[in-house]
Tab-separated table of N, CA, C and O in Angstrom:
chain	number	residue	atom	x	y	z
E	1	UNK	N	-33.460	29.718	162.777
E	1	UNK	CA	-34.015	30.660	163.712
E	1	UNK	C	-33.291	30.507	165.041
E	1	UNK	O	-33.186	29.366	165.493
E	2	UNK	N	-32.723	31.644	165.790
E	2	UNK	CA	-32.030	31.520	167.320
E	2	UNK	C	-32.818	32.523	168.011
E	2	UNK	O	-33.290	33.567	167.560
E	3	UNK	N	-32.884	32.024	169.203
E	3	UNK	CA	-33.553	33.471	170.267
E	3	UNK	C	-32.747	34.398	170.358
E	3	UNK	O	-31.549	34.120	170.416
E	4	UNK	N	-33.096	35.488	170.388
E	4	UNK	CA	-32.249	36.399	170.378
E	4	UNK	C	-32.720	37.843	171.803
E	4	UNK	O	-33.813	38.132	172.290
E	5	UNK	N	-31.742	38.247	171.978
E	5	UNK	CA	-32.124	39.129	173.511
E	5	UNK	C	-31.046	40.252	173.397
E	5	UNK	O	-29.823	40.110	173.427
E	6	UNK	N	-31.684	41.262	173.276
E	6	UNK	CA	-30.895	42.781	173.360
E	6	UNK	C	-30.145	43.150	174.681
E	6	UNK	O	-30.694	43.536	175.713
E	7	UNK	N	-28.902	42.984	174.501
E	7	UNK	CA	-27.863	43.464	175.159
E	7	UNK	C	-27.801	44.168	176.517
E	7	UNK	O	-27.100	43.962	177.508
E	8	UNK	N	-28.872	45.172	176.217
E	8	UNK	CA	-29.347	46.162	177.125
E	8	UNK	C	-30.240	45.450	178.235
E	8	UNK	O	-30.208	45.618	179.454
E	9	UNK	N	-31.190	44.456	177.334
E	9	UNK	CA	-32.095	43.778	178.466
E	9	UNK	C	-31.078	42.816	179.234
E	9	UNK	O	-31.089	42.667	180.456
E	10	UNK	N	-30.499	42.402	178.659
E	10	UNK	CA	-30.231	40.694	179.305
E	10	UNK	C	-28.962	41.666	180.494
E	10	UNK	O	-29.391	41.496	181.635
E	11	UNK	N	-27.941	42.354	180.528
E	11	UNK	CA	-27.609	43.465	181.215
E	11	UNK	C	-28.763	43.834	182.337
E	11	UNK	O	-28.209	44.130	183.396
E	12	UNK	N	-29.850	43.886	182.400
E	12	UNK	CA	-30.640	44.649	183.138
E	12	UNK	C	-31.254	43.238	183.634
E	12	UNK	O	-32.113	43.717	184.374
E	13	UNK	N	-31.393	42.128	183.729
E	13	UNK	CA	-31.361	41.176	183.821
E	13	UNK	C	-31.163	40.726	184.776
E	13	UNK	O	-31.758	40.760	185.853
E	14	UNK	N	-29.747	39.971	184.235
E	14	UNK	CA	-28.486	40.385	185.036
E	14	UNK	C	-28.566	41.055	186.623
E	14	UNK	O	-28.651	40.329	187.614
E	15	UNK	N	-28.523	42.607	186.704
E	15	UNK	CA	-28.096	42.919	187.472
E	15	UNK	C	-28.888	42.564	188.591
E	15	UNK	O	-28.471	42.333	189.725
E	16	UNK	N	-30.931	42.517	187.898
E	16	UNK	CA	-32.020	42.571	189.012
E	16	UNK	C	-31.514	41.048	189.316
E	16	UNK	O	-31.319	40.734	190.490
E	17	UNK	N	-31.340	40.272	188.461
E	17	UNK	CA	-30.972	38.799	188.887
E	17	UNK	C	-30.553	38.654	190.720
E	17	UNK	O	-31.036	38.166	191.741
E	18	UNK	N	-29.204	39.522	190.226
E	18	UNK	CA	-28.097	39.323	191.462
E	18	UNK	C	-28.239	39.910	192.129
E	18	UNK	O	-27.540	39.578	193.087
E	19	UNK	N	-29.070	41.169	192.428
E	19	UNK	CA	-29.388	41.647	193.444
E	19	UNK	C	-30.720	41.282	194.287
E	19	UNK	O	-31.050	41.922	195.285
E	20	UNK	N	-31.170	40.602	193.972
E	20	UNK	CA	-32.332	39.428	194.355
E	20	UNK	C	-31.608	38.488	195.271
E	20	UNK	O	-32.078	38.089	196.336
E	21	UNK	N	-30.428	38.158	194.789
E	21	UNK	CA	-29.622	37.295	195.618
E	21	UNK	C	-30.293	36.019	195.923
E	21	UNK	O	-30.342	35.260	194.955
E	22	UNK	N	-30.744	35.648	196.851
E	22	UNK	CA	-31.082	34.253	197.381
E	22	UNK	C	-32.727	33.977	196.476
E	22	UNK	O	-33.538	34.849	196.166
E	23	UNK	N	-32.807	32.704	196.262
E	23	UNK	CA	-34.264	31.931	196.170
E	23	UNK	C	-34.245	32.087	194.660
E	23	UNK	O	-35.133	32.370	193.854
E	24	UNK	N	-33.018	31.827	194.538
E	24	UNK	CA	-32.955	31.948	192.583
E	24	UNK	C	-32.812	30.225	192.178
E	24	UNK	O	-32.154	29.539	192.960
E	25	UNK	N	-33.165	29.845	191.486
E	25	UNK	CA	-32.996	28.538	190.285
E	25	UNK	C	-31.774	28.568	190.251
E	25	UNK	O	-31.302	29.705	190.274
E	26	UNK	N	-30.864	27.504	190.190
E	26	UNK	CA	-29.960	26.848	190.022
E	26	UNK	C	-29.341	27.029	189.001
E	26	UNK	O	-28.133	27.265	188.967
E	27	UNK	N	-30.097	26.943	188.007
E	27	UNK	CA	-29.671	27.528	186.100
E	27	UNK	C	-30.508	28.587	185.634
E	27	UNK	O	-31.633	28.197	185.945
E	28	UNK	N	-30.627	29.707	185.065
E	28	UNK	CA	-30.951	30.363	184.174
E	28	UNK	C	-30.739	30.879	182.819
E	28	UNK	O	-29.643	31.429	182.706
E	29	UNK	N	-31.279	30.871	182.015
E	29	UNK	CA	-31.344	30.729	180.663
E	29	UNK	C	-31.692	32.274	180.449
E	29	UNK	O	-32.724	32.553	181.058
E	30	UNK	N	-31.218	33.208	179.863
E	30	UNK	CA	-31.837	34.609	179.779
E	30	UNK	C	-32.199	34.339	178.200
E	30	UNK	O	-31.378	34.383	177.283
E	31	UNK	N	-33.266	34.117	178.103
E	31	UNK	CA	-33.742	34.313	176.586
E	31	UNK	C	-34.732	35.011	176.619
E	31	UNK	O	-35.302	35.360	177.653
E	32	UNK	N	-35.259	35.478	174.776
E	32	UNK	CA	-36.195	36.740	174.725
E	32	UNK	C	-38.010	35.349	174.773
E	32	UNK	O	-39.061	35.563	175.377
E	33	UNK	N	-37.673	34.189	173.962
E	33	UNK	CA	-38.421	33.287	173.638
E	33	UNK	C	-38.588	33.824	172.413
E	33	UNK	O	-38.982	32.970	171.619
E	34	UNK	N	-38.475	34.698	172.023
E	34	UNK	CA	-38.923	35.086	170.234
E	34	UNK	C	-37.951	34.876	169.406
E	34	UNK	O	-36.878	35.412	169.683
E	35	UNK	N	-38.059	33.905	167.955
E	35	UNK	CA	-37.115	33.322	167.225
E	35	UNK	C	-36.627	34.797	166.434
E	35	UNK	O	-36.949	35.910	166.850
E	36	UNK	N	-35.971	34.602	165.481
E	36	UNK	CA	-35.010	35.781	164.928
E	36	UNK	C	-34.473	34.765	163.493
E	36	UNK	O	-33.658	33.887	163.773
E	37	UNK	N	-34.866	34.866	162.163
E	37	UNK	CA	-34.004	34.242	161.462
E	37	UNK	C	-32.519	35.173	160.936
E	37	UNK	O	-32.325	36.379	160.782
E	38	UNK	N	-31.720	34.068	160.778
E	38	UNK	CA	-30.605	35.248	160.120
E	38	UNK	C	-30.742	35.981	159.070
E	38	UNK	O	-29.909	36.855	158.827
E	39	UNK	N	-31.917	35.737	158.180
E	39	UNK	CA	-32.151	36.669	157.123
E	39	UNK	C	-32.820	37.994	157.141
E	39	UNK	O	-32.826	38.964	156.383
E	40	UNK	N	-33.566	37.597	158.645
E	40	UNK	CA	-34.202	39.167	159.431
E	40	UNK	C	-32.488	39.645	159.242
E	40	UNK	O	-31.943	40.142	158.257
E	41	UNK	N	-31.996	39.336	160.384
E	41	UNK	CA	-31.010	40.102	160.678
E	41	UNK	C	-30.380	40.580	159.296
E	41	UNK	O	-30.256	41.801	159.192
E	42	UNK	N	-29.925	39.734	158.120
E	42	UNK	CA	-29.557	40.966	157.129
E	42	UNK	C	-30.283	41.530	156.221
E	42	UNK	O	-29.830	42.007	155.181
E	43	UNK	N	-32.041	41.508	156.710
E	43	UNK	CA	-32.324	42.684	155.885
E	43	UNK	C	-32.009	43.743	156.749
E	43	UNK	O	-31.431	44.762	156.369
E	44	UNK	N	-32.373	43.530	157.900
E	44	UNK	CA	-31.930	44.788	159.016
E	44	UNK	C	-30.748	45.729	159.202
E	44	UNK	O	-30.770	46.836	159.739
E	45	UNK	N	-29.479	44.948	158.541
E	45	UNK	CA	-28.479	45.339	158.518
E	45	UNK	C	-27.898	45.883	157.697
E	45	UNK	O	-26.983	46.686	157.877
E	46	UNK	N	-28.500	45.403	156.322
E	46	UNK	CA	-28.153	46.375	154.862
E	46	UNK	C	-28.621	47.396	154.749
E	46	UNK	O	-27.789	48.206	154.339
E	47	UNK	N	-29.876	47.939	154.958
E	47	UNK	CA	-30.189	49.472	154.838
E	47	UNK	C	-28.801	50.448	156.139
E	47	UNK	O	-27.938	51.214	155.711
E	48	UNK	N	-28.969	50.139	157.479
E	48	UNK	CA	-28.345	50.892	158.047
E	48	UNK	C	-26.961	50.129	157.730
E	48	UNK	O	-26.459	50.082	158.853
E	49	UNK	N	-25.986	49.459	156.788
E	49	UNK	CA	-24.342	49.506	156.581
E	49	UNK	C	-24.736	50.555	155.536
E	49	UNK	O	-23.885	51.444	155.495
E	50	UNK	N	-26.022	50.795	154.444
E	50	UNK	CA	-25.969	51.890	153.305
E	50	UNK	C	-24.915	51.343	152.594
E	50	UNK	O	-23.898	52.020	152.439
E	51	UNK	N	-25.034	49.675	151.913
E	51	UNK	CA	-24.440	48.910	151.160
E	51	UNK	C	-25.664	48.239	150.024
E	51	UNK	O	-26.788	48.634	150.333
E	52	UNK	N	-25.655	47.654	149.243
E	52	UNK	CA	-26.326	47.150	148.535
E	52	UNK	C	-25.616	45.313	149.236
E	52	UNK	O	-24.455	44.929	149.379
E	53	UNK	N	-26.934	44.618	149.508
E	53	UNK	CA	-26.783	43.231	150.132
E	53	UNK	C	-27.394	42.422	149.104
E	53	UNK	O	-28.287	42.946	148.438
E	54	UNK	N	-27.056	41.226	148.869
E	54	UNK	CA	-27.457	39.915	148.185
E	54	UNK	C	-28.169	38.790	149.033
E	54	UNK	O	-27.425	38.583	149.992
E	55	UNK	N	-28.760	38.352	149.074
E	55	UNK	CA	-29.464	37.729	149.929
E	55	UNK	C	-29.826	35.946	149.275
E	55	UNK	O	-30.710	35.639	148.476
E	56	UNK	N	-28.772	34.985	149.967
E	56	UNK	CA	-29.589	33.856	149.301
E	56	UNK	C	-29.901	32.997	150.341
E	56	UNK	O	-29.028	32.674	151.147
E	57	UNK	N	-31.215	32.522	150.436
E	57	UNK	CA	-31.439	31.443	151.558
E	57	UNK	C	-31.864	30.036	151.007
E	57	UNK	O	-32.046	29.733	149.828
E	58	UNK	N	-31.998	29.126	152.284
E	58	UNK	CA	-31.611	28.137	152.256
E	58	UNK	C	-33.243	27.545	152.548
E	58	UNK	O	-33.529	28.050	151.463
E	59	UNK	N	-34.008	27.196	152.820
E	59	UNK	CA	-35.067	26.060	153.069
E	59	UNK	C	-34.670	25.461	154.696
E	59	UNK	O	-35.133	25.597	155.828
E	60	UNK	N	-33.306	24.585	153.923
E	60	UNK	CA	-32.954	23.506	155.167
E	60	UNK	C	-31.759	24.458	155.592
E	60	UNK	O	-31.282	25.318	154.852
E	61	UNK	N	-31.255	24.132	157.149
E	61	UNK	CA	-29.650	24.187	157.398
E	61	UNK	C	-28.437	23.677	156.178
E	61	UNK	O	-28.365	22.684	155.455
E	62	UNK	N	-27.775	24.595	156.319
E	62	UNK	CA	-26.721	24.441	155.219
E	62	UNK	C	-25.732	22.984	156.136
E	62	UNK	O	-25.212	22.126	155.423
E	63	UNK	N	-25.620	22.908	157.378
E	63	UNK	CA	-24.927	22.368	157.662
E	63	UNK	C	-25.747	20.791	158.282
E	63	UNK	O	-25.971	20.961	159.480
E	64	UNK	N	-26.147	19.619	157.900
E	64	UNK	CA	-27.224	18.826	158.145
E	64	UNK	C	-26.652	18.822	160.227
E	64	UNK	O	-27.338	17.915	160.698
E	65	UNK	N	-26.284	19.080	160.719
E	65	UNK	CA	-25.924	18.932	162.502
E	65	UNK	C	-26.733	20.188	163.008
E	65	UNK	O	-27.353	20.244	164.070
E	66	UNK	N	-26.611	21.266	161.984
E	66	UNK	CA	-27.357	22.866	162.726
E	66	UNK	C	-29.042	22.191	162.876
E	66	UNK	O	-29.594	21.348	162.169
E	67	UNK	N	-29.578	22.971	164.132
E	67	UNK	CA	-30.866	22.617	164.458
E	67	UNK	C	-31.504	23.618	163.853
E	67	UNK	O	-30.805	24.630	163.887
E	68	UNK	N	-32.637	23.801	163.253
E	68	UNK	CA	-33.815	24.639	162.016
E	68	UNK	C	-33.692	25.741	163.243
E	68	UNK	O	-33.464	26.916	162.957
E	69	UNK	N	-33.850	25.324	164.624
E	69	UNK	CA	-34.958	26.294	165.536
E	69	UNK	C	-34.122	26.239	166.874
E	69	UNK	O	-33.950	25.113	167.342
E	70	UNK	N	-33.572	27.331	167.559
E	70	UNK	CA	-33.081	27.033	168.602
E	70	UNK	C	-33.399	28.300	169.861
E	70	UNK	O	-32.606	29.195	170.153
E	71	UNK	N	-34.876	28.066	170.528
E	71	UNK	CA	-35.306	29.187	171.315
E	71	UNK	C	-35.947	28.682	172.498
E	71	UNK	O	-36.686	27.712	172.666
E	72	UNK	N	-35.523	29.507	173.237
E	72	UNK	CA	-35.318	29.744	174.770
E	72	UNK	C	-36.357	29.829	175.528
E	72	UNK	O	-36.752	30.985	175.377
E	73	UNK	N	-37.055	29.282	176.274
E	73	UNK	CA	-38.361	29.479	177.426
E	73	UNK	C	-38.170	30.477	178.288
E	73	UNK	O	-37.086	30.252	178.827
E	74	UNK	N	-38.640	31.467	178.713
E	74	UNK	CA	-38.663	32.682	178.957
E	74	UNK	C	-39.682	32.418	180.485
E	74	UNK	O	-39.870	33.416	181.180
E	75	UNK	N	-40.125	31.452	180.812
E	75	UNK	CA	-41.072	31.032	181.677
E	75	UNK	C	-40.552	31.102	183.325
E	75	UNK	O	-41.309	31.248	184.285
E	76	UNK	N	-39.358	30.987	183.373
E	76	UNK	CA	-38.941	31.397	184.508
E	76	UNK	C	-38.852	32.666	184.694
E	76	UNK	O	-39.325	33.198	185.699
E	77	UNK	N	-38.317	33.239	183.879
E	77	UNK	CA	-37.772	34.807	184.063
E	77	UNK	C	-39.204	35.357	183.957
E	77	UNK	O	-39.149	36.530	184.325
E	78	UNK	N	-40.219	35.092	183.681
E	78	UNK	CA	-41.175	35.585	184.012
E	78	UNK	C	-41.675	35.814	185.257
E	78	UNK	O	-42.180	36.750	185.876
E	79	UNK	N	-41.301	34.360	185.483
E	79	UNK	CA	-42.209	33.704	187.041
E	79	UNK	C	-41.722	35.042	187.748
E	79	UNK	O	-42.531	35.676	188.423
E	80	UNK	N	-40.110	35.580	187.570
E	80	UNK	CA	-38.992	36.494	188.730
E	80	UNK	C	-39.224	37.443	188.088
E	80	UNK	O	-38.268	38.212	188.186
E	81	UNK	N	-39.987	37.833	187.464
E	81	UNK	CA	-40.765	39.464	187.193
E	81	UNK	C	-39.767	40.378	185.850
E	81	UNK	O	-39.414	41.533	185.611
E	82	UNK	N	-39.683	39.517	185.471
E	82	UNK	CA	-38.905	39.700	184.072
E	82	UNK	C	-39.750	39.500	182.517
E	82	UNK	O	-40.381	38.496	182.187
E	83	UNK	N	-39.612	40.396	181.930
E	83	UNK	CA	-40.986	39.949	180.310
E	83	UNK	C	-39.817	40.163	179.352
E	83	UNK	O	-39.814	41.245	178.766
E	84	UNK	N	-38.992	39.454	179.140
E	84	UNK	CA	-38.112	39.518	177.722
E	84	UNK	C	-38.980	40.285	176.804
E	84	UNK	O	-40.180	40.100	177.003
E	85	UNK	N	-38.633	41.219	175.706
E	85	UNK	CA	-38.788	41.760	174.862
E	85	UNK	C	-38.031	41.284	173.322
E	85	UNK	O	-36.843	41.038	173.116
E	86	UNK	N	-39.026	41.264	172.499
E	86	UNK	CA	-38.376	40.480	171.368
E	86	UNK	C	-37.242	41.783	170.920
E	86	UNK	O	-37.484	42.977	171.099
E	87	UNK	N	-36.069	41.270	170.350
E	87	UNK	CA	-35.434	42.858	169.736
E	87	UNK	C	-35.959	43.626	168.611
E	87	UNK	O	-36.752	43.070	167.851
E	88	UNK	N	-35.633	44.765	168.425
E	88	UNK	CA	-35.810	45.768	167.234
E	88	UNK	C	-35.021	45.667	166.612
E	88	UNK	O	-34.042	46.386	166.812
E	89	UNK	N	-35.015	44.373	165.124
E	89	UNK	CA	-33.621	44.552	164.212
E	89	UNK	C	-33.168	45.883	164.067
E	89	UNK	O	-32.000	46.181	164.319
E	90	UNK	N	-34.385	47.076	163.504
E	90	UNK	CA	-33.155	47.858	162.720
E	90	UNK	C	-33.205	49.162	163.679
E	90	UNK	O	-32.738	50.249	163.339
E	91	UNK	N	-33.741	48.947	164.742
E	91	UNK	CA	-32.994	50.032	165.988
E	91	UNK	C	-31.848	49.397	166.557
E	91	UNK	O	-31.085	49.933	167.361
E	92	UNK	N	-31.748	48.127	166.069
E	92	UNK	CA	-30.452	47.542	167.036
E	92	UNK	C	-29.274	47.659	165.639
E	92	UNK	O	-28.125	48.094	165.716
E	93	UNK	N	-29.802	47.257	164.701
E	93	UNK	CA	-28.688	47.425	163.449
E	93	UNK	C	-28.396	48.811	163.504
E	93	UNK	O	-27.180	48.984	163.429
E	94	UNK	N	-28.993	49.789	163.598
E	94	UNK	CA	-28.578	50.867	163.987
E	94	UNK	C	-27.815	51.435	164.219
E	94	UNK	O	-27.324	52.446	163.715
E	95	UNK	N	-27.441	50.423	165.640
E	95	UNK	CA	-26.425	50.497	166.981
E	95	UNK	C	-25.306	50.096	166.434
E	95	UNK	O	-24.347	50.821	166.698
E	96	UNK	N	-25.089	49.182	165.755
E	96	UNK	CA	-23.999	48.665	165.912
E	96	UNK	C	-23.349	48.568	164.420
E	96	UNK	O	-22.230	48.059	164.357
E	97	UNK	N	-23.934	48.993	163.269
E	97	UNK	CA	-22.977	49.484	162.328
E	97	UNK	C	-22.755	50.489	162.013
E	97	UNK	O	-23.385	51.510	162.288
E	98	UNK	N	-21.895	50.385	161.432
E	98	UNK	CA	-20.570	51.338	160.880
E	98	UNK	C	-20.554	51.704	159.707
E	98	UNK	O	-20.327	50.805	158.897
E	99	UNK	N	-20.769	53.061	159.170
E	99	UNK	CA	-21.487	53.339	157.791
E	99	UNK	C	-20.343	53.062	156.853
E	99	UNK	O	-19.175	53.397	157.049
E	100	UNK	N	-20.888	52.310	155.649
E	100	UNK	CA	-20.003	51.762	154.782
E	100	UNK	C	-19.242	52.798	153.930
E	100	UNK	O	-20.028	53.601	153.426
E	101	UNK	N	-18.057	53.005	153.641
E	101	UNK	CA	-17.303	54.183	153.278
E	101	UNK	C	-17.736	54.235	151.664
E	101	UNK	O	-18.127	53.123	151.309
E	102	UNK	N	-17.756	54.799	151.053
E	102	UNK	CA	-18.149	54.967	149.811
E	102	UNK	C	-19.367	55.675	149.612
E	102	UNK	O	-19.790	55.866	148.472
């Protein structure tokens, strides 16, 4: 599972970030706080490529160093008037593929 944050938000982000200018935190983390597994992402992605997908998962990390869970506290960007939004797999799969030729 990774946090995951739509393009559009973290962009919009961003800009209110820097135009705020002074009395900002030192580090910021733009995360949504909502996990995302990669297997969301390819069911999301096989209907809109209009491919037939295979799907095999795993239990554990395939790789024993990958962490199960890796998501983001959203608690600041709150505090600065920001509400991350979890993404829309398949309005965002949408976006960004490319219909499979055949």
């Amino acid at each position: 599972m990774r946090d995951q944050l739509d393009v559009d938000q973290a962009t919009a982000m961003l800009v209110a970030l820097a135009q705020r200018g002074a009395n900002l935190p030192p580090l910021m983390i733009l995360c949504s706080g909502h996990p995302v597994t990669v297997g969301a992402w390819a069911e999301a992605l096989a209907p809109a490529r209009g491919a037939p997908m295979r799907l095999a998962r795993w239990d554990t990390p395939v790789r024993a160093h990958d962490p199960p869970r890796v998501v983001g506290d959203p608690a600041t960007l709150r505090r600065l008037g920001h509400a991350p939004q979890p993404i829309v797999l398949d309005r965002l799969a949408a976006r960004i593929i490319i219909p499979w030729p055949g």
